[in-house]
């Protein structure tokens, strides 16, 4: 009888764990496992979320306590899908957020006013100290766009770079 109850308890435990909801976290919970999700089709001036299986290139970017990215400029072709491997070598949370200059400035100001604000968008990578995150993006429009860290004070201290998207021929 003990074996039946043990087996029953094990099955119930396995079923309950399998049905727990999975949650995507932002800012303070960066680096925690994220649920598998569908790829957003929402267009932005600087592109659309990319499918990692269709990435044509990988770009490695690191950031640290100097308030700088290892790459200040990244060049891509219009229509190119790139996976970014972003490593935080610093001691504080950092992020890499794509956007236009106006969007990033407005978002940085909002973050200064609401430092505990949590959000998760496909064009944002929040990376805890000592961790690495991946983000895939498809650059659909030519132009020069920015990326920056919007943790309060970081963008203003110069933690930004640019992506130059050259028009396809």
Short mmCIF file of C-alpha atoms in Angstrom, two decimals:
data_model
loop_
_atom_site.label_atom_id
_atom_site.label_comp_id
_atom_site.label_asym_id
_atom_site.label_seq_id
_atom_site.Cartn_x
_atom_site.Cartn_y
_atom_site.Cartn_z
CA UNK A 1 0.00 0.00 0.00
CA UNK A 2 2.88 2.43 0.75
CA UNK A 3 4.26 1.98 -2.78
CA UNK A 4 0.89 2.92 -4.33
CA UNK A 5 0.63 6.09 -2.20
CA UNK A 6 4.23 7.06 -2.97
CA UNK A 7 3.63 6.53 -6.68
CA UNK A 8 0.39 8.51 -6.54
CA UNK A 9 2.08 11.38 -4.67
CA UNK A 10 4.95 11.44 -7.19
CA UNK A 11 2.52 11.58 -10.12
CA UNK A 12 0.50 14.39 -8.51
CA UNK A 13 3.66 16.38 -7.77
CA UNK A 14 4.91 15.96 -11.35
CA UNK A 15 1.55 17.05 -12.77
CA UNK A 16 1.32 20.10 -10.51
CA UNK A 17 4.85 21.23 -11.43
CA UNK A 18 4.17 20.73 -15.13
CA UNK A 19 1.13 23.00 -15.02
CA UNK A 20 2.68 25.90 -13.09
CA UNK A 21 2.50 29.13 -15.08
CA UNK A 22 5.77 30.47 -16.45
CA UNK A 23 6.36 34.21 -16.17
CA UNK A 24 8.65 36.61 -18.07
CA UNK A 25 10.40 39.06 -15.75
CA UNK A 26 11.84 42.51 -16.37
CA UNK A 27 14.54 44.67 -14.76
CA UNK A 28 15.02 43.20 -11.27
CA UNK A 29 14.32 39.67 -12.45
CA UNK A 30 16.45 39.73 -15.60
CA UNK A 31 18.17 36.45 -16.21
CA UNK A 32 15.36 34.28 -14.85
CA UNK A 33 13.93 31.69 -17.24
CA UNK A 34 11.37 33.05 -19.65
CA UNK A 35 8.47 31.16 -21.11
CA UNK A 36 8.63 30.28 -24.77
CA UNK A 37 6.80 33.01 -26.61
CA UNK A 38 5.61 33.91 -30.01
CA UNK A 39 7.65 36.41 -32.00
CA UNK A 40 6.06 39.85 -32.06
CA UNK A 41 5.13 41.29 -35.44
CA UNK A 42 4.88 44.83 -34.04
CA UNK A 43 6.80 47.20 -36.33
CA UNK A 44 9.05 49.92 -34.91
CA UNK A 45 11.00 52.57 -36.82
CA UNK A 46 14.15 50.49 -36.21
CA UNK A 47 12.62 47.11 -37.12
CA UNK A 48 10.78 44.14 -35.71
CA UNK A 49 11.56 41.29 -33.35
CA UNK A 50 13.61 38.69 -35.19
CA UNK A 51 13.29 34.94 -35.32
CA UNK A 52 16.48 33.48 -33.77
CA UNK A 53 16.35 30.56 -36.23
CA UNK A 54 16.61 33.04 -39.12
CA UNK A 55 19.49 35.13 -37.75
CA UNK A 56 22.24 35.57 -40.33
CA UNK A 57 24.81 36.83 -37.85
CA UNK A 58 25.67 37.06 -34.17
CA UNK A 59 27.02 40.26 -32.62
CA UNK A 60 28.63 40.13 -29.18
CA UNK A 61 28.33 43.21 -26.98
CA UNK A 62 29.62 43.57 -23.44
CA UNK A 63 29.02 46.32 -20.92
CA UNK A 64 30.67 47.15 -17.62
CA UNK A 65 31.05 49.75 -14.88
CA UNK A 66 32.71 52.26 -17.23
CA UNK A 67 29.20 53.04 -18.55
CA UNK A 68 30.21 52.01 -22.06
CA UNK A 69 29.39 49.22 -24.48
CA UNK A 70 32.23 47.24 -26.05
CA UNK A 71 30.89 48.34 -29.45
CA UNK A 72 29.91 51.96 -29.97
CA UNK A 73 28.69 51.37 -33.56
CA UNK A 74 27.20 48.33 -35.23
CA UNK A 75 26.56 48.18 -38.97
CA UNK A 76 23.84 45.99 -40.48
CA UNK A 77 22.07 45.69 -43.80
CA UNK A 78 18.38 46.49 -44.19
CA UNK A 79 16.40 43.26 -43.73
CA UNK A 80 19.20 41.56 -41.78
CA UNK A 81 18.28 39.52 -38.71
CA UNK A 82 20.94 39.67 -35.99
CA UNK A 83 21.20 37.86 -32.68
CA UNK A 84 22.88 39.99 -30.04
CA UNK A 85 24.73 38.22 -27.23
CA UNK A 86 24.90 40.81 -24.46
CA UNK A 87 27.15 40.26 -21.45
CA UNK A 88 27.21 42.41 -18.33
CA UNK A 89 30.74 42.43 -16.89
CA UNK A 90 29.82 45.10 -14.33
CA UNK A 91 28.50 44.98 -10.79
CA UNK A 92 25.05 46.50 -11.44
CA UNK A 93 22.07 45.72 -13.65
CA UNK A 94 22.57 47.01 -17.19
CA UNK A 95 20.45 46.92 -20.29
CA UNK A 96 20.59 47.32 -24.02
CA UNK A 97 17.48 48.94 -25.48
CA UNK A 98 17.03 49.77 -29.18
CA UNK A 99 15.17 52.91 -30.23
CA UNK A 100 15.25 56.29 -31.87
CA UNK A 101 17.08 59.06 -30.05
CA UNK A 102 13.80 60.73 -29.01
CA UNK A 103 12.29 57.44 -27.78
CA UNK A 104 15.34 56.56 -25.69
CA UNK A 105 15.58 60.05 -24.15
CA UNK A 106 11.87 59.97 -23.21
CA UNK A 107 12.18 56.45 -21.81
CA UNK A 108 15.31 57.39 -19.83
CA UNK A 109 13.42 60.33 -18.29
CA UNK A 110 10.50 58.04 -17.41
CA UNK A 111 12.93 55.59 -15.76
CA UNK A 112 14.46 58.41 -13.67
CA UNK A 113 10.99 59.31 -12.40
CA UNK A 114 9.98 55.65 -11.84
CA UNK A 115 13.17 53.68 -11.08
CA UNK A 116 11.26 50.56 -10.01
CA UNK A 117 9.29 50.43 -13.27
CA UNK A 118 9.17 46.96 -14.84
CA UNK A 119 8.61 46.30 -18.52
CA UNK A 120 9.54 43.74 -21.11
CA UNK A 121 9.71 44.47 -24.82
CA UNK A 122 11.43 42.46 -27.55
CA UNK A 123 13.85 45.34 -28.21
CA UNK A 124 15.12 45.33 -24.60
CA UNK A 125 17.68 43.11 -22.89
CA UNK A 126 17.98 43.50 -19.10
CA UNK A 127 21.19 41.86 -17.93
CA UNK A 128 22.13 41.23 -14.32
CA UNK A 129 25.75 41.56 -13.22
CA UNK A 130 27.83 38.65 -14.47
CA UNK A 131 25.07 37.35 -16.77
CA UNK A 132 24.50 37.12 -20.51
CA UNK A 133 21.22 37.60 -22.39
CA UNK A 134 20.32 37.11 -26.06
CA UNK A 135 18.08 39.30 -28.21
CA UNK A 136 17.28 38.84 -31.90
CA UNK A 137 16.22 41.77 -34.04
CA UNK A 138 15.38 42.27 -37.72
CA UNK A 139 16.31 45.72 -39.00
CA UNK A 140 13.63 46.54 -41.58
CA UNK A 141 14.32 50.22 -42.22
CA UNK A 142 17.49 52.04 -43.26
CA UNK A 143 18.83 54.75 -41.01
CA UNK A 144 20.81 55.37 -37.85
CA UNK A 145 19.24 54.18 -34.62
CA UNK A 146 20.49 54.11 -31.06
CA UNK A 147 20.82 51.62 -28.26
CA UNK A 148 21.35 52.53 -24.67
CA UNK A 149 21.07 51.59 -21.03
CA UNK A 150 18.04 53.25 -19.51
CA UNK A 151 18.80 52.38 -15.89
CA UNK A 152 18.58 55.82 -14.21
CA UNK A 153 21.69 57.89 -14.93
CA UNK A 154 23.39 55.40 -17.26
CA UNK A 155 22.17 56.81 -20.60
CA UNK A 156 23.01 60.33 -19.44
CA UNK A 157 26.51 59.15 -18.45
CA UNK A 158 27.09 58.08 -22.07
CA UNK A 159 26.02 54.45 -22.04
CA UNK A 160 24.79 54.38 -25.63
CA UNK A 161 25.78 53.34 -29.11
CA UNK A 162 24.37 53.38 -32.61
CA UNK A 163 23.20 50.92 -35.21
CA UNK A 164 23.67 52.03 -38.80
CA UNK A 165 21.30 50.20 -41.14
CA UNK A 166 22.33 50.48 -44.78
CA UNK A 167 19.60 50.40 -47.43
CA UNK A 168 19.24 47.22 -49.45
CA UNK A 169 19.82 47.60 -53.17
#
